[in-house]
């Protein structure tokens, strides 16, 4: 993920993404905000306020947010103890799953918007797609929710492209 963000050129931060209301900067800010929330959800830090988490140096700020989240996720015993998330009480290892899923979905958004290859982390994307399919199945998606209705993916689509289509993402750059 950090590689995708590092490759964003200065003239690409305002490009539209598959997240209709967000440009590239807003997607990266959302990810940095999620990284900041990890400490709160793990019970080791204060709430992360809404707002700009990127400042004047988005790449550096994002990298710092990743490092901070990794430090929390590496705390001994976190994976086995219960933490409180927006989805309720879950084992701490679920925080890793939350970050991986966010990175996969929004990494695809960033890669697509900026013309970078969307087929990154193919094994993770394939496993995530299996998990999302078992979680959502064919159930209709809620209007205004984080994921749109599943879109068709061509037979030759990569795992990441199939995951994006399942989550209702439509390419804006091709």
Tab-separated table of C-alpha atoms in Angstrom:
chain	number	residue	atom	x	y	z
A	1	UNK	CA	0.000	0.000	0.000
A	2	UNK	CA	2.765	2.412	0.881
A	3	UNK	CA	4.289	1.750	-2.546
A	4	UNK	CA	1.037	2.712	-4.270
A	5	UNK	CA	0.785	5.925	-2.262
A	6	UNK	CA	4.450	6.762	-2.819
A	7	UNK	CA	3.922	6.439	-6.588
A	8	UNK	CA	1.107	9.021	-6.637
A	9	UNK	CA	2.408	12.035	-8.548
A	10	UNK	CA	1.730	15.590	-7.383
A	11	UNK	CA	-0.737	16.113	-10.244
A	12	UNK	CA	-2.742	12.976	-9.339
A	13	UNK	CA	-3.989	13.740	-5.813
A	14	UNK	CA	-7.201	15.365	-7.103
A	15	UNK	CA	-8.063	12.620	-9.621
A	16	UNK	CA	-11.469	10.961	-9.209
A	17	UNK	CA	-11.649	7.395	-7.901
A	18	UNK	CA	-14.157	4.557	-7.974
A	19	UNK	CA	-15.304	5.914	-4.585
A	20	UNK	CA	-17.519	8.494	-6.240
A	21	UNK	CA	-17.319	11.138	-3.504
A	22	UNK	CA	-13.548	10.826	-2.990
A	23	UNK	CA	-10.541	11.845	-5.007
A	24	UNK	CA	-7.167	10.103	-4.571
A	25	UNK	CA	-6.192	12.328	-1.637
A	26	UNK	CA	-9.494	11.638	0.145
A	27	UNK	CA	-9.032	7.867	-0.268
A	28	UNK	CA	-5.489	8.029	1.123
A	29	UNK	CA	-6.712	10.277	3.956
A	30	UNK	CA	-9.436	7.708	4.734
A	31	UNK	CA	-6.784	4.999	4.977
A	32	UNK	CA	-4.563	7.166	7.204
A	33	UNK	CA	-7.579	7.901	9.419
A	34	UNK	CA	-8.290	4.163	9.636
A	35	UNK	CA	-4.674	3.561	10.591
A	36	UNK	CA	-5.045	6.148	13.352
A	37	UNK	CA	-8.189	4.402	14.613
A	38	UNK	CA	-6.305	1.137	15.156
A	39	UNK	CA	-4.812	2.349	18.451
A	40	UNK	CA	-8.224	3.463	19.698
A	41	UNK	CA	-9.877	0.184	18.735
A	42	UNK	CA	-7.018	-1.707	20.368
A	43	UNK	CA	-7.573	0.299	23.547
A	44	UNK	CA	-4.115	1.860	23.468
A	45	UNK	CA	-4.822	5.360	22.165
A	46	UNK	CA	-7.308	8.211	22.027
A	47	UNK	CA	-10.098	8.460	19.445
A	48	UNK	CA	-8.903	9.566	16.021
A	49	UNK	CA	-10.798	12.697	15.033
A	50	UNK	CA	-12.200	13.173	11.554
A	51	UNK	CA	-10.372	15.620	9.325
A	52	UNK	CA	-7.141	15.873	7.422
A	53	UNK	CA	-4.600	13.228	8.418
A	54	UNK	CA	-2.197	13.971	5.557
A	55	UNK	CA	-1.223	17.617	5.915
A	56	UNK	CA	1.257	19.158	3.495
A	57	UNK	CA	3.190	15.902	2.962
A	58	UNK	CA	0.627	13.186	2.181
A	59	UNK	CA	3.156	10.478	1.361
A	60	UNK	CA	5.149	11.008	4.569
A	61	UNK	CA	2.010	11.319	6.675
A	62	UNK	CA	0.580	8.127	5.225
A	63	UNK	CA	3.832	6.233	5.823
A	64	UNK	CA	3.859	7.460	9.436
A	65	UNK	CA	0.256	6.300	9.884
A	66	UNK	CA	1.185	2.841	8.566
A	67	UNK	CA	4.139	2.644	10.961
A	68	UNK	CA	1.950	3.651	13.907
A	69	UNK	CA	-0.721	1.073	13.020
A	70	UNK	CA	1.912	-1.645	12.572
A	71	UNK	CA	3.350	-0.847	16.011
A	72	UNK	CA	-0.077	-1.299	17.601
A	73	UNK	CA	-0.748	-4.505	15.664
A	74	UNK	CA	2.610	-5.920	16.787
A	75	UNK	CA	1.809	-5.535	20.496
A	76	UNK	CA	2.138	-8.865	22.307
A	77	UNK	CA	-1.197	-10.469	23.092
A	78	UNK	CA	-3.272	-8.159	20.881
A	79	UNK	CA	-4.427	-10.898	18.524
A	80	UNK	CA	-5.982	-13.003	21.256
A	81	UNK	CA	-7.653	-10.354	23.400
A	82	UNK	CA	-11.025	-8.747	22.670
A	83	UNK	CA	-11.150	-5.253	21.177
A	84	UNK	CA	-14.057	-2.938	20.446
A	85	UNK	CA	-14.623	-1.931	16.825
A	86	UNK	CA	-17.570	-0.444	14.941
A	87	UNK	CA	-18.543	-4.066	14.297
A	88	UNK	CA	-18.627	-4.906	18.001
A	89	UNK	CA	-16.363	-6.934	20.278
A	90	UNK	CA	-13.949	-9.037	18.239
A	91	UNK	CA	-10.562	-10.718	18.727
A	92	UNK	CA	-7.698	-8.274	18.170
A	93	UNK	CA	-6.531	-10.168	15.091
A	94	UNK	CA	-9.661	-8.809	13.399
A	95	UNK	CA	-7.932	-5.398	13.301
A	96	UNK	CA	-5.434	-6.888	10.866
A	97	UNK	CA	-8.263	-8.198	8.700
A	98	UNK	CA	-9.896	-4.760	8.735
A	99	UNK	CA	-6.703	-3.041	7.561
A	100	UNK	CA	-5.953	-5.655	4.895
A	101	UNK	CA	-9.467	-5.400	3.463
A	102	UNK	CA	-9.342	-1.593	3.461
A	103	UNK	CA	-5.924	-1.624	1.815
A	104	UNK	CA	-7.039	-4.083	-0.861
A	105	UNK	CA	-10.245	-2.236	-1.758
A	106	UNK	CA	-8.850	1.273	-1.592
A	107	UNK	CA	-5.472	0.272	-2.973
A	108	UNK	CA	-7.336	-0.826	-6.074
A	109	UNK	CA	-9.120	2.556	-6.135
A	110	UNK	CA	-5.801	4.419	-5.946
A	111	UNK	CA	-4.067	2.193	-8.505
A	112	UNK	CA	-6.956	2.491	-10.957
A	113	UNK	CA	-7.247	6.263	-10.575
A	114	UNK	CA	-3.523	6.875	-10.999
A	115	UNK	CA	-2.864	4.385	-13.797
A	116	UNK	CA	-0.859	1.983	-11.638
A	117	UNK	CA	-1.283	-1.793	-11.973
A	118	UNK	CA	-4.363	-2.916	-10.044
A	119	UNK	CA	-3.157	-6.493	-9.684
A	120	UNK	CA	-1.155	-6.102	-6.509
A	121	UNK	CA	-1.198	-8.684	-3.700
A	122	UNK	CA	-3.020	-11.249	-5.887
A	123	UNK	CA	-3.027	-14.025	-3.282
A	124	UNK	CA	-4.406	-11.708	-0.596
A	125	UNK	CA	-7.011	-10.370	-3.031
A	126	UNK	CA	-8.158	-13.914	-3.897
A	127	UNK	CA	-8.487	-14.853	-0.218
A	128	UNK	CA	-10.265	-11.591	0.577
A	129	UNK	CA	-12.715	-12.197	-2.262
A	130	UNK	CA	-13.524	-15.629	-0.821
A	131	UNK	CA	-14.143	-14.072	2.594
A	132	UNK	CA	-16.313	-11.271	1.178
A	133	UNK	CA	-18.326	-13.752	-0.892
A	134	UNK	CA	-18.998	-15.863	2.208
A	135	UNK	CA	-19.888	-12.749	4.217
A	136	UNK	CA	-22.179	-11.062	1.674
A	137	UNK	CA	-23.189	-13.888	-0.637
A	138	UNK	CA	-25.850	-12.629	-3.015
A	139	UNK	CA	-27.482	-10.397	-0.393
A	140	UNK	CA	-28.402	-6.961	-1.707
A	141	UNK	CA	-26.106	-4.108	-0.687
A	142	UNK	CA	-27.586	-1.284	1.349
A	143	UNK	CA	-28.001	2.023	-0.540
A	144	UNK	CA	-25.440	4.518	0.672
A	145	UNK	CA	-23.301	1.726	2.142
A	146	UNK	CA	-19.586	1.338	1.588
A	147	UNK	CA	-20.019	-1.171	-1.238
A	148	UNK	CA	-22.180	-0.973	-4.328
A	149	UNK	CA	-23.920	-3.880	-6.005
A	150	UNK	CA	-21.608	-6.507	-7.468
A	151	UNK	CA	-20.513	-5.713	-11.001
A	152	UNK	CA	-19.609	-8.297	-13.628
A	153	UNK	CA	-15.903	-9.040	-13.986
A	154	UNK	CA	-14.516	-10.321	-17.269
A	155	UNK	CA	-13.326	-13.935	-17.223
A	156	UNK	CA	-9.677	-12.846	-17.567
A	157	UNK	CA	-9.925	-10.393	-14.640
A	158	UNK	CA	-7.231	-10.575	-11.987
A	159	UNK	CA	-8.070	-11.452	-8.395
A	160	UNK	CA	-7.880	-7.781	-7.392
A	161	UNK	CA	-10.123	-6.756	-10.296
A	162	UNK	CA	-12.638	-9.488	-9.374
A	163	UNK	CA	-12.575	-8.283	-5.759
A	164	UNK	CA	-13.138	-4.691	-6.884
A	165	UNK	CA	-16.070	-5.766	-9.075
A	166	UNK	CA	-17.567	-7.781	-6.223
A	167	UNK	CA	-17.357	-4.690	-4.011
A	168	UNK	CA	-19.141	-2.651	-6.685
A	169	UNK	CA	-16.133	-0.742	-7.974
A	170	UNK	CA	-16.092	0.475	-11.540
A	171	UNK	CA	-12.779	1.561	-13.052
A	172	UNK	CA	-12.408	5.287	-13.680
A	173	UNK	CA	-9.157	4.925	-15.608
A	174	UNK	CA	-9.789	2.260	-18.188
